[in-house]
Amino acid sequence: MGYEVSPLAGQSEFGAVITGLKPEMIDEPEIRQALYTLWIDKGVIVFRDLSGMDSHIRLSEIFGEPEVHPLLRNVDIPRENKLIIDIDTDASAVYIVDGKECVGWLAWHKDSMYTDKINHGGILAAIEVPEEGGETGFIDQVAAYNALPEDLKKRIEGLNVVYRFTIDSCGSKFGDKPDDRLSLPDVAKKMSDGFNKNLVRSIHPMVAVQPGTGRKFVNVSPWFADGIEGMENDEGNALLREVIAHNTRPERIYKHKYSANEMVLWDNWRMLHCAFGTPLGMKRHMRRTTLFGDYGQGRLEEATAAAE
Ligand SMILES: [Fe+2]
């Protein structure tokens, strides 16, 4: 194909690294098909030595239609390209995590779980990389499902989780939390206010099936989770916490340290991700696209109520 594929360092169950993919190769049909198949198989692909907004958009189009991120649909923020979001330490929330001030920390989550249609993925492009920190964490939820104790698999089969949007994970009910928040930038407030105008809880199965492969994966986003449908009580909350504790065990975490001019694609249906944050005073600049998708297994609480 003209490029090299190698495993992601230290990972046997997911992930691939591609080197030597030139921008002009992105449009070749055979390469597009091979990259899509690799993505579904591996969940995360790191593209080394690839840069530029044009390559970023064209690469994204292989894996799904780039869409405006749900949080930005009702917000007017000047951007060079509406399909690309800048993620910059100059405009990110400041938190205290494990006693240290850091910028851009995000709890374990799946994007858009607070809507009925979870986007299929995204591509993060590293523009400016800090000397310390700034990593993205990934956890494979196919491997996490396979490793669940059999009795726990039985207890969660057929259950659904209800989600509610919150911009501030200090208030997260089930997810990992920072010690405190020191600031929230205006852009985050605008995103939060714009989205919350139309807030309806979403509902997703706790175990989902990967379209095209039939593999089961745990489908729980710790950040945004509000409870188990029909079990929003101590028993249900304890079960949800037990599942999350299994899925986010330290040995399951892959921490990606970026190089400049690198793009990282992930499957948002299959992978949990988080941002470990950047030490205060250091600069990190990323750009990301969001890939439209609907796995067809989510719904809105309002629509469910109306149908009853
Ligand atoms: Fe995210």
XYZ file of C-alpha atoms and ligand atoms in Angstrom:
309
model
C 0.000 0.000 0.000
C 3.025 2.297 0.320
C 2.767 2.813 4.078
C 3.769 0.760 7.120
C 1.451 -0.613 9.827
C 2.873 -1.555 13.235
C 1.324 -2.335 16.643
C 0.714 0.356 19.240
C 3.488 0.172 21.857
C 2.649 -2.269 24.641
C -0.834 -3.144 23.284
C -1.897 -6.537 21.981
C -5.700 -6.176 21.854
C -6.176 -2.854 20.053
C -4.328 -0.050 18.249
C -2.077 0.436 15.213
C 0.560 2.942 14.095
C 0.848 4.042 10.465
C 3.978 5.641 9.069
C 4.615 6.850 5.541
C 1.046 7.799 4.591
C 1.456 10.824 2.295
C -1.396 13.348 1.808
C -1.777 12.399 -1.881
C -2.371 8.735 -0.885
C -5.496 9.607 1.169
C -7.741 9.706 -1.913
C -6.822 6.236 -3.265
C -9.907 3.948 -2.970
C -7.907 0.823 -2.014
C -6.083 2.680 0.734
C -9.325 4.207 2.045
C -10.939 0.772 2.269
C -7.869 -0.750 3.977
C -7.689 2.070 6.544
C -11.411 1.821 7.367
C -11.139 -1.953 7.892
C -8.045 -1.478 10.084
C -9.884 1.132 12.191
C -12.863 -1.147 12.870
C -10.466 -3.987 13.736
C -8.061 -2.006 15.929
C -10.096 0.874 17.464
C -7.245 3.433 17.504
C -4.859 4.421 14.702
C -1.887 6.757 15.147
C -0.813 8.434 11.891
C 2.798 9.609 12.161
C 4.136 12.601 10.199
C 0.825 13.802 8.816
C -0.280 17.418 9.211
C -2.427 20.231 7.785
C -6.141 21.015 7.940
C -6.775 19.756 4.397
C -5.221 16.339 5.157
C -7.092 16.289 8.489
C -10.498 16.752 6.796
C -9.798 14.376 3.889
C -8.487 11.692 6.258
C -11.590 12.120 8.445
C -13.891 11.597 5.443
C -12.608 8.011 5.093
C -14.150 7.064 8.450
C -17.405 9.033 8.435
C -18.894 12.333 7.476
C -17.211 15.094 9.515
C -19.875 16.883 11.573
C -20.061 19.943 13.790
C -19.542 18.756 17.380
C -22.929 18.606 19.230
C -21.743 21.127 21.826
C -20.947 23.699 19.140
C -24.131 23.455 17.064
C -25.834 26.321 18.888
C -22.721 28.406 19.523
C -21.242 31.056 17.290
C -17.474 30.816 17.767
C -15.212 32.159 15.016
C -13.291 29.249 13.504
C -11.261 28.743 10.348
C -13.202 25.593 9.484
C -16.531 24.740 11.172
C -15.692 21.021 11.066
C -12.453 21.452 13.021
C -12.314 22.391 16.716
C -9.228 23.957 18.255
C -8.395 22.555 21.693
C -5.960 24.969 23.256
C -4.586 25.317 26.783
C -5.147 29.094 26.393
C -8.922 28.468 26.344
C -9.421 25.405 28.552
C -10.663 24.840 32.081
C -8.112 24.807 34.911
C -8.517 22.007 37.462
C -6.703 20.664 40.475
C -6.045 16.961 39.932
C -4.124 14.876 42.469
C -3.164 18.127 44.188
C -1.657 19.743 41.035
C -3.017 22.548 38.846
C -3.561 21.433 35.262
C -5.333 22.612 32.116
C -7.680 20.663 29.861
C -8.236 17.639 32.109
C -11.218 15.478 31.035
C -12.693 12.463 32.852
C -13.120 9.047 31.177
C -15.944 9.295 28.677
C -17.361 8.612 25.273
C -18.239 11.674 23.224
C -21.920 12.519 22.747
C -23.296 9.834 25.114
C -25.671 12.579 26.287
C -27.337 12.437 22.838
C -29.134 9.514 21.172
C -26.661 9.285 18.267
C -23.098 8.748 19.454
C -20.569 10.021 16.929
C -18.489 7.187 15.500
C -15.125 8.730 16.214
C -12.783 11.633 15.840
C -9.290 12.533 14.766
C -7.046 14.576 17.058
C -4.146 16.364 15.352
C -1.195 17.513 17.457
C -0.132 21.039 16.519
C 1.868 22.073 19.590
C 2.886 19.457 22.141
C 3.828 20.318 25.750
C 7.096 19.083 27.222
C 5.137 17.412 30.013
C 1.608 15.972 30.143
C -1.052 16.506 27.482
C -1.625 12.772 26.943
C -4.905 11.229 25.799
C -5.953 8.011 27.543
C -7.726 5.149 25.763
C -9.363 1.983 27.144
C -10.613 -0.792 24.857
C -14.167 -1.754 25.820
C -14.188 -4.983 23.750
C -11.288 -6.286 25.848
C -12.985 -4.884 28.965
C -16.177 -6.841 28.196
C -14.263 -10.067 27.551
C -12.497 -9.671 30.912
C -15.689 -9.137 32.959
C -16.527 -11.908 35.432
C -19.295 -14.129 33.993
C -21.734 -13.290 36.793
C -21.305 -9.563 36.135
C -21.872 -10.098 32.389
C -25.187 -11.798 33.274
C -26.224 -9.054 35.712
C -25.764 -6.230 33.172
C -27.166 -7.989 30.082
C -30.217 -6.094 28.812
C -29.745 -3.103 31.143
C -29.585 0.497 29.907
C -27.782 3.552 31.247
C -29.301 7.039 31.355
C -27.039 10.025 30.563
C -27.210 13.715 31.343
C -24.875 16.362 29.965
C -22.599 18.239 32.362
C -19.633 20.353 31.308
C -18.011 20.186 34.742
C -16.889 16.745 35.823
C -16.516 18.017 39.421
C -20.261 17.277 39.524
C -19.963 13.875 37.833
C -22.013 11.202 39.624
C -20.051 8.124 38.570
C -16.889 9.250 36.786
C -13.410 10.025 38.012
C -13.298 13.555 39.390
C -10.787 16.379 39.747
C -10.169 17.721 43.279
C -11.545 21.112 42.249
C -12.084 23.487 39.341
C -10.345 26.872 39.308
C -11.776 28.337 36.090
C -14.062 27.599 33.151
C -13.362 29.577 29.952
C -16.102 31.574 28.236
C -16.136 29.199 25.288
C -16.953 26.248 27.571
C -19.728 28.264 29.260
C -21.198 29.110 25.842
C -21.042 25.451 24.768
C -22.661 24.329 27.987
C -25.424 26.971 27.939
C -26.159 26.367 24.237
C -26.465 22.635 24.756
C -28.388 22.748 28.013
C -31.186 24.772 26.409
C -32.460 21.534 24.875
C -31.505 19.085 27.578
C -33.196 15.700 27.374
C -31.590 12.633 28.940
C -30.330 9.929 26.588
C -30.427 6.170 27.108
C -27.913 3.604 25.807
C -27.513 -0.160 26.331
C -24.881 -1.097 28.903
C -23.527 -3.764 26.574
C -23.581 -3.049 22.844
C -22.616 -4.962 19.718
C -20.033 -3.592 17.313
C -21.772 -3.244 13.921
C -20.061 -5.335 11.272
C -18.109 -7.607 13.654
C -20.667 -8.751 16.239
C -18.140 -8.200 19.036
C -19.707 -7.133 22.325
C -18.310 -4.107 24.160
C -19.103 -2.419 27.454
C -20.971 0.741 26.466
C -20.704 2.899 29.588
C -19.355 6.447 29.713
C -18.453 7.215 33.364
C -18.653 10.991 32.773
C -22.307 11.916 31.915
C -23.784 8.688 33.411
C -26.844 9.471 35.564
C -27.939 5.955 36.541
C -29.301 2.644 35.293
C -32.718 2.913 33.653
C -35.385 1.647 36.063
C -32.732 1.180 38.797
C -31.895 4.757 39.780
C -31.388 3.662 43.367
C -28.603 2.411 45.653
C -28.588 -1.075 44.113
C -28.379 0.219 40.528
C -25.794 2.849 41.403
C -23.604 0.231 43.100
C -23.832 -2.024 40.019
C -22.889 0.856 37.705
C -19.914 1.717 39.937
C -18.799 -1.937 39.894
C -18.847 -2.032 36.072
C -16.991 1.294 35.786
C -14.353 0.127 38.269
C -13.727 -2.979 36.110
C -13.555 -0.958 32.890
C -11.128 1.664 34.106
C -8.645 -0.577 35.906
C -5.127 0.922 35.659
C -3.748 -2.033 33.684
C -6.316 -1.385 30.914
C -5.195 2.232 30.339
C -3.125 3.232 27.320
C -1.676 6.747 27.679
C -0.792 8.347 24.338
C 2.041 10.876 24.393
C 1.843 12.963 21.215
C 4.583 13.990 18.834
C 4.033 17.146 16.773
C 2.526 16.471 13.323
C 0.727 13.351 14.438
C -2.957 12.482 14.074
C -4.813 10.009 16.283
C -8.087 8.415 15.159
C -10.296 6.571 17.624
C -13.530 4.601 17.471
C -15.813 6.406 19.924
C -18.320 3.555 20.005
C -15.696 1.094 21.194
C -13.096 3.102 23.132
C -13.278 5.119 26.329
C -11.002 8.152 26.288
C -9.834 10.864 28.673
C -7.429 13.816 28.758
C -4.790 13.726 31.473
C -4.310 17.523 31.380
C -1.285 19.748 30.879
C 0.660 21.389 33.743
C -0.390 25.012 34.200
C 1.885 27.361 32.206
C 2.689 24.865 29.429
C 1.183 25.233 25.972
C -0.759 22.498 24.195
C -2.643 23.009 20.934
C -4.647 20.253 19.242
C -7.249 20.269 16.484
C -9.989 17.694 16.169
C -12.688 16.518 13.824
C -15.848 14.652 14.832
C -17.138 11.816 12.642
C -20.873 11.429 12.287
C -22.310 8.045 13.059
C -25.290 6.336 14.586
C -24.915 2.833 15.933
C -28.703 2.733 16.161
C -28.822 1.512 19.779
C -29.470 4.795 21.626
C -32.633 6.829 22.234
C -33.878 9.925 24.050
C -35.834 9.657 27.296
C -38.441 12.101 25.999
C -39.070 9.963 22.902
C -39.416 6.856 25.102
C -41.930 8.608 27.390
C -43.949 9.894 24.417
C -44.189 6.380 22.945
C -45.563 4.852 26.167
Fe -13.944 13.450 24.189
